[in-house]
Amino acid sequence: MTQNPLDIVRWNDQGLIPVIAQEKGTGQILMMAWMNREALAQTLEKREAVYWSRSRGRLWHKGESSGHVQVVHDIRLDCDYDALLLTVEQKGGIACHTGRHHCFFNQYRDGQWVDVDPVLKDPDAIYGGGKSHE
């Protein structure tokens, strides 16, 4: 009998695992999010990223409101079985709810955090004026 791949994962005490989404082709880190068991199961099934939104307390299919879906090309589990790396194709070129290509746009310079990457699309235009942390 084959072991369920979800049983190998070392979930934290909240039943979550950290996930890094890396862009296929460029290798750029787009974002960090969390998955619970159901989110990982749906990601494996759909081949699109499904995360656990801690702020909303529910599953979050990336792109469900923005259309910026992440098509999953590869899934890796680290050596300790407690972190995931997804290689994704980012539809629409925007991974961050701020309208940027990726979430790591704050750079530490001269004692402060500086926004170093442009907003590609106004978040109000993406989410219809309501704030979303998709």
Coordinates of N, CA and C in Angstrom, one line a residue:
M1 N 0.8 -1.2 0.0 CA 0.0 0.0 0.0 C 0.9 1.2 0.0
T2 N 0.6 2.2 -0.8 CA 1.3 3.4 -1.0 C 0.9 4.4 0.1
Q3 N 2.0 5.1 0.7 CA 1.7 6.1 1.7 C 1.1 7.3 1.1
N4 N 0.1 7.9 1.8 CA -0.4 9.2 1.4 C 0.7 10.3 1.5
P5 N 0.9 11.0 0.4 CA 2.0 12.0 0.4 C 1.8 13.1 1.5
L6 N 0.5 13.3 1.9 CA 0.2 14.3 2.9 C 0.6 13.9 4.3
D7 N 0.8 12.6 4.5 CA 1.1 12.1 5.8 C 2.6 12.3 6.1
I8 N 3.4 12.5 5.1 CA 4.9 12.7 5.3 C 5.2 14.1 5.8
V9 N 4.3 15.1 5.4 CA 4.5 16.5 5.7 C 4.5 16.7 7.3
R10 N 5.4 17.5 7.8 CA 5.4 17.9 9.2 C 4.7 19.2 9.3
W11 N 3.4 19.1 9.7 CA 2.6 20.3 9.9 C 3.0 21.0 11.2
N12 N 2.9 22.3 11.3 CA 3.2 22.9 12.6 C 2.0 22.7 13.5
D13 N 2.1 23.3 14.7 CA 1.1 23.1 15.7 C -0.3 23.7 15.4
Q14 N -0.3 24.6 14.3 CA -1.6 25.1 13.8 C -2.1 24.2 12.6
G15 N -1.3 23.2 12.3 CA -1.7 22.3 11.1 C -1.3 23.0 9.8
L16 N -0.3 23.8 9.8 CA 0.1 24.6 8.6 C 1.6 24.2 8.2
I17 N 1.9 24.6 7.0 CA 3.3 24.5 6.5 C 3.6 25.7 5.7
P18 N 4.7 26.3 5.8 CA 5.1 27.5 5.0 C 5.4 27.1 3.6
V19 N 5.0 28.0 2.6 CA 5.2 27.7 1.2 C 5.8 28.9 0.5
I20 N 6.8 28.6 -0.2 CA 7.4 29.7 -1.1 C 6.9 29.4 -2.5
A21 N 6.5 30.4 -3.2 CA 6.1 30.4 -4.6 C 7.2 31.0 -5.4
Q22 N 7.9 30.2 -6.3 CA 9.0 30.7 -7.1 C 8.5 30.7 -8.5
E23 N 8.9 31.7 -9.3 CA 8.5 31.8 -10.7 C 9.3 30.9 -11.6
K24 N 8.5 30.1 -12.3 CA 9.2 29.2 -13.3 C 9.9 30.1 -14.4
G25 N 11.1 29.7 -14.7 CA 11.8 30.5 -15.8 C 12.8 31.5 -15.2
T26 N 12.3 32.4 -14.3 CA 13.2 33.4 -13.8 C 13.8 33.0 -12.4
G27 N 13.1 32.1 -11.7 CA 13.6 31.7 -10.4 C 13.3 32.7 -9.3
Q28 N 12.6 33.8 -9.6 CA 12.3 34.9 -8.7 C 11.3 34.3 -7.6
I29 N 11.6 34.7 -6.4 CA 10.6 34.4 -5.3 C 9.5 35.4 -5.4
L30 N 8.3 34.8 -5.6 CA 7.1 35.7 -5.7 C 6.4 36.0 -4.4
M31 N 6.3 35.0 -3.5 CA 5.6 35.2 -2.3 C 5.8 34.0 -1.3
M32 N 5.4 34.2 -0.1 CA 5.4 33.2 0.9 C 4.0 33.2 1.4
A33 N 3.4 32.0 1.6 CA 2.1 31.8 2.2 C 2.1 30.5 3.0
W34 N 0.9 30.1 3.4 CA 0.7 28.9 4.2 C -0.3 28.0 3.6
M35 N -0.1 26.7 3.8 CA -1.1 25.7 3.4 C -1.4 24.8 4.6
N36 N -2.6 24.4 4.6 CA -3.0 23.3 5.6 C -3.2 22.0 4.7
R37 N -3.6 21.0 5.3 CA -3.7 19.7 4.6 C -4.6 19.8 3.4
E38 N -5.8 20.4 3.6 CA -6.7 20.5 2.5 C -6.2 21.4 1.4
A39 N -5.5 22.5 1.7 CA -5.0 23.3 0.7 C -3.9 22.6 -0.2
L40 N -3.1 21.8 0.5 CA -2.1 21.0 -0.3 C -2.8 20.0 -1.1
A41 N -3.8 19.3 -0.6 CA -4.5 18.3 -1.4 C -5.1 18.9 -2.6
Q42 N -5.7 20.1 -2.5 CA -6.3 20.8 -3.6 C -5.3 21.2 -4.6
T43 N -4.2 21.7 -4.1 CA -3.1 22.1 -5.0 C -2.6 20.9 -5.8
L44 N -2.4 19.8 -5.2 CA -1.9 18.6 -5.9 C -3.0 18.2 -6.9
E45 N -4.2 18.3 -6.6 CA -5.3 17.9 -7.5 C -5.5 18.9 -8.7
K46 N -5.5 20.2 -8.4 CA -5.8 21.2 -9.4 C -4.6 21.6 -10.2
R47 N -3.4 21.4 -9.6 CA -2.2 22.0 -10.2 C -2.2 23.5 -10.3
E48 N -3.0 24.1 -9.4 CA -3.0 25.5 -9.2 C -2.9 25.7 -7.7
A49 N -2.2 26.8 -7.3 CA -1.9 27.1 -5.9 C -3.2 27.4 -5.1
V50 N -3.4 26.6 -4.1 CA -4.4 26.9 -3.1 C -3.7 27.0 -1.7
Y51 N -4.0 28.1 -1.1 CA -3.3 28.4 0.2 C -4.4 28.4 1.3
W52 N -3.9 28.5 2.6 CA -4.7 28.8 3.7 C -4.5 30.2 4.1
S53 N -5.6 31.0 4.1 CA -5.5 32.4 4.5 C -5.7 32.5 6.0
R54 N -4.7 32.8 6.7 CA -4.8 32.9 8.2 C -5.7 34.1 8.6
S55 N -5.6 35.2 7.8 CA -6.4 36.4 8.1 C -7.9 36.1 7.9
R56 N -8.3 35.4 6.9 CA -9.7 35.1 6.6 C -10.1 33.8 7.2
G57 N -9.2 32.9 7.6 CA -9.6 31.6 8.3 C -10.2 30.7 7.3
R58 N -9.8 30.7 6.0 CA -10.4 29.8 5.0 C -9.4 29.5 3.9
L59 N -9.7 28.5 3.1 CA -8.9 28.2 1.9 C -9.0 29.4 1.0
W60 N -7.9 29.6 0.2 CA -7.7 30.7 -0.7 C -7.1 30.2 -2.0
H61 N -7.9 30.1 -3.0 CA -7.4 29.7 -4.3 C -6.8 30.9 -4.9
K62 N -5.4 30.9 -5.0 CA -4.7 32.1 -5.5 C -5.3 32.5 -6.9
G63 N -5.7 33.8 -6.9 CA -6.3 34.3 -8.2 C -7.9 34.3 -8.2
E64 N -8.5 33.8 -7.1 CA -9.9 33.6 -7.1 C -10.7 34.9 -7.3
S65 N -10.1 36.0 -6.8 CA -10.8 37.3 -7.1 C -10.0 38.2 -8.1
S66 N -8.7 38.0 -8.2 CA -7.9 38.9 -9.0 C -7.7 38.3 -10.4
G67 N -7.9 37.0 -10.6 CA -7.6 36.3 -11.8 C -6.1 36.0 -12.0
H68 N -5.3 36.3 -11.0 CA -3.8 36.1 -11.0 C -3.5 34.7 -10.4
V69 N -3.9 33.7 -11.1 CA -3.8 32.3 -10.7 C -2.3 31.9 -10.8
Q70 N -1.9 31.0 -10.0 CA -0.6 30.4 -10.0 C -0.7 28.9 -10.5
V71 N -0.2 28.7 -11.7 CA -0.2 27.3 -12.3 C 1.0 26.6 -11.8
V72 N 0.8 25.5 -11.1 CA 1.9 24.8 -10.4 C 2.6 23.8 -11.4
H73 N 3.9 24.0 -11.5 CA 4.7 23.1 -12.4 C 5.5 22.1 -11.6
D74 N 5.9 22.4 -10.4 CA 6.7 21.5 -9.6 C 6.4 21.8 -8.1
I75 N 6.5 20.8 -7.3 CA 6.3 20.9 -5.9 C 7.4 20.2 -5.2
R76 N 8.1 20.9 -4.3 CA 9.2 20.3 -3.5 C 9.0 20.4 -2.0
L77 N 9.3 19.4 -1.3 CA 9.3 19.3 0.1 C 10.7 19.3 0.6
D78 N 11.0 20.2 1.6 CA 12.4 20.3 2.1 C 12.8 19.1 2.9
C79 N 14.1 19.0 3.2 CA 14.7 17.9 3.9 C 14.1 17.5 5.2
D80 N 13.6 18.5 5.9 CA 12.9 18.3 7.2 C 11.4 18.1 7.1
Y81 N 10.9 18.1 5.9 CA 9.5 17.8 5.6 C 8.6 18.9 6.2
D82 N 9.2 20.1 6.4 CA 8.4 21.2 7.1 C 8.3 22.5 6.3
A83 N 8.6 22.5 5.0 CA 8.5 23.7 4.2 C 8.4 23.2 2.7
L84 N 7.5 23.9 2.0 CA 7.3 23.6 0.6 C 7.8 24.7 -0.4
L85 N 8.2 24.3 -1.5 CA 8.6 25.2 -2.6 C 7.8 24.8 -3.8
L86 N 7.0 25.8 -4.3 CA 6.2 25.6 -5.5 C 6.9 26.4 -6.7
T87 N 7.1 25.7 -7.8 CA 7.5 26.4 -9.0 C 6.2 26.7 -9.8
V88 N 6.0 28.0 -10.0 CA 4.7 28.4 -10.6 C 4.8 29.3 -11.8
E89 N 3.8 29.2 -12.7 CA 3.6 30.2 -13.7 C 2.6 31.2 -13.2
Q90 N 3.0 32.5 -13.0 CA 2.2 33.5 -12.5 C 1.3 34.1 -13.6
K91 N 0.1 33.8 -13.6 CA -0.8 34.4 -14.6 C -1.1 35.9 -14.3
G92 N -1.0 36.7 -15.3 CA -1.3 38.1 -15.2 C 0.0 38.9 -14.7
G93 N 1.0 38.2 -14.3 CA 2.3 38.8 -13.9 C 2.3 39.5 -12.6
I94 N 1.2 39.3 -11.8 CA 1.1 40.0 -10.5 C 0.8 38.9 -9.5
A95 N 1.7 38.8 -8.5 CA 1.5 37.8 -7.4 C 1.1 38.5 -6.1
C96 N 1.4 39.8 -5.9 CA 1.2 40.5 -4.7 C -0.2 41.2 -4.7
H97 N -0.8 41.2 -3.6 CA -2.1 42.0 -3.5 C -1.9 43.5 -3.5
T98 N -0.7 43.9 -3.5 CA -0.4 45.4 -3.7 C -0.3 45.8 -5.1
G99 N -0.4 44.8 -6.0 CA -0.4 45.1 -7.5 C 1.0 45.0 -8.0
R100 N 1.9 44.4 -7.3 CA 3.3 44.2 -7.7 C 3.5 42.8 -8.2
H101 N 4.6 42.6 -9.0 CA 5.0 41.3 -9.5 C 5.2 40.3 -8.4
H102 N 5.8 40.7 -7.3 CA 6.1 39.8 -6.2 C 6.0 40.6 -4.9
C103 N 6.0 39.8 -3.8 CA 5.7 40.4 -2.5 C 6.9 41.0 -1.8
F104 N 8.1 40.7 -2.3 CA 9.3 41.1 -1.6 C 9.9 42.4 -2.2
F105 N 9.1 43.5 -2.1 CA 9.5 44.8 -2.7 C 10.1 45.7 -1.7
N106 N 10.1 45.4 -0.4 CA 10.6 46.2 0.6 C 12.1 45.8 0.9
Q107 N 13.0 46.8 0.6 CA 14.4 46.5 0.7 C 15.0 47.3 1.9
Y108 N 15.8 46.7 2.7 CA 16.5 47.4 3.8 C 17.7 48.2 3.3
R109 N 17.6 49.5 3.4 CA 18.6 50.4 2.9 C 18.9 51.6 3.9
D110 N 20.1 51.7 4.3 CA 20.5 52.8 5.2 C 19.5 53.0 6.4
G111 N 19.2 51.9 7.1 CA 18.5 51.9 8.3 C 17.0 52.0 8.2
Q112 N 16.5 51.8 6.9 CA 15.0 51.8 6.8 C 14.6 50.9 5.6
W113 N 13.3 50.6 5.6 CA 12.7 49.8 4.6 C 12.2 50.7 3.4
V114 N 12.6 50.4 2.2 CA 12.3 51.2 1.0 C 11.6 50.4 0.0
D115 N 10.5 50.9 -0.5 CA 9.8 50.2 -1.7 C 10.6 50.4 -2.9
V116 N 11.1 49.2 -3.5 CA 12.0 49.3 -4.6 C 11.4 48.8 -5.9
D117 N 10.2 48.3 -5.9 CA 9.6 47.7 -7.1 C 8.2 48.5 -7.4
P118 N 7.9 48.7 -8.6 CA 6.7 49.5 -9.0 C 5.4 48.7 -8.8
V119 N 4.4 49.4 -8.6 CA 3.0 48.8 -8.6 C 2.7 48.7 -10.1
L120 N 2.3 47.5 -10.5 CA 2.0 47.3 -11.9 C 0.5 47.6 -12.2
K121 N -0.3 47.4 -11.2 CA -1.7 47.7 -11.4 C -2.3 48.1 -10.0
D122 N -3.1 49.1 -10.0 CA -3.7 49.6 -8.7 C -4.5 48.5 -8.1
P123 N -4.3 48.2 -6.8 CA -5.1 47.2 -6.2 C -6.6 47.4 -6.2
D124 N -7.0 48.7 -6.2 CA -8.5 49.0 -6.3 C -9.0 48.5 -7.6
A125 N -8.2 48.6 -8.7 CA -8.7 48.1 -10.0 C -8.7 46.6 -10.0
I126 N -7.8 46.0 -9.3 CA -7.8 44.5 -9.2 C -9.0 43.9 -8.4
Y127 N -9.2 44.5 -7.2 CA -10.1 44.0 -6.3 C -11.4 44.8 -6.2
G128 N -11.6 45.7 -7.0 CA -12.9 46.5 -7.0 C -13.1 47.4 -5.9
G129 N -12.0 48.0 -5.3 CA -12.1 49.0 -4.3 C -12.1 48.4 -2.9
G130 N -12.3 47.1 -2.7 CA -12.2 46.4 -1.4 C -10.8 45.9 -1.2
K131 N -10.3 46.0 0.0 CA -9.0 45.5 0.3 C -9.1 44.0 0.4
S132 N -8.1 43.4 -0.3 CA -8.0 41.9 -0.3 C -6.6 41.6 -0.1
H133 N -6.3 40.6 0.8 CA -5.0 40.0 0.9 C -4.9 38.7 0.2
E134 N -5.2 38.8 -1.0 CA -5.1 37.5 -1.8 C -3.7 37.2 -2.1

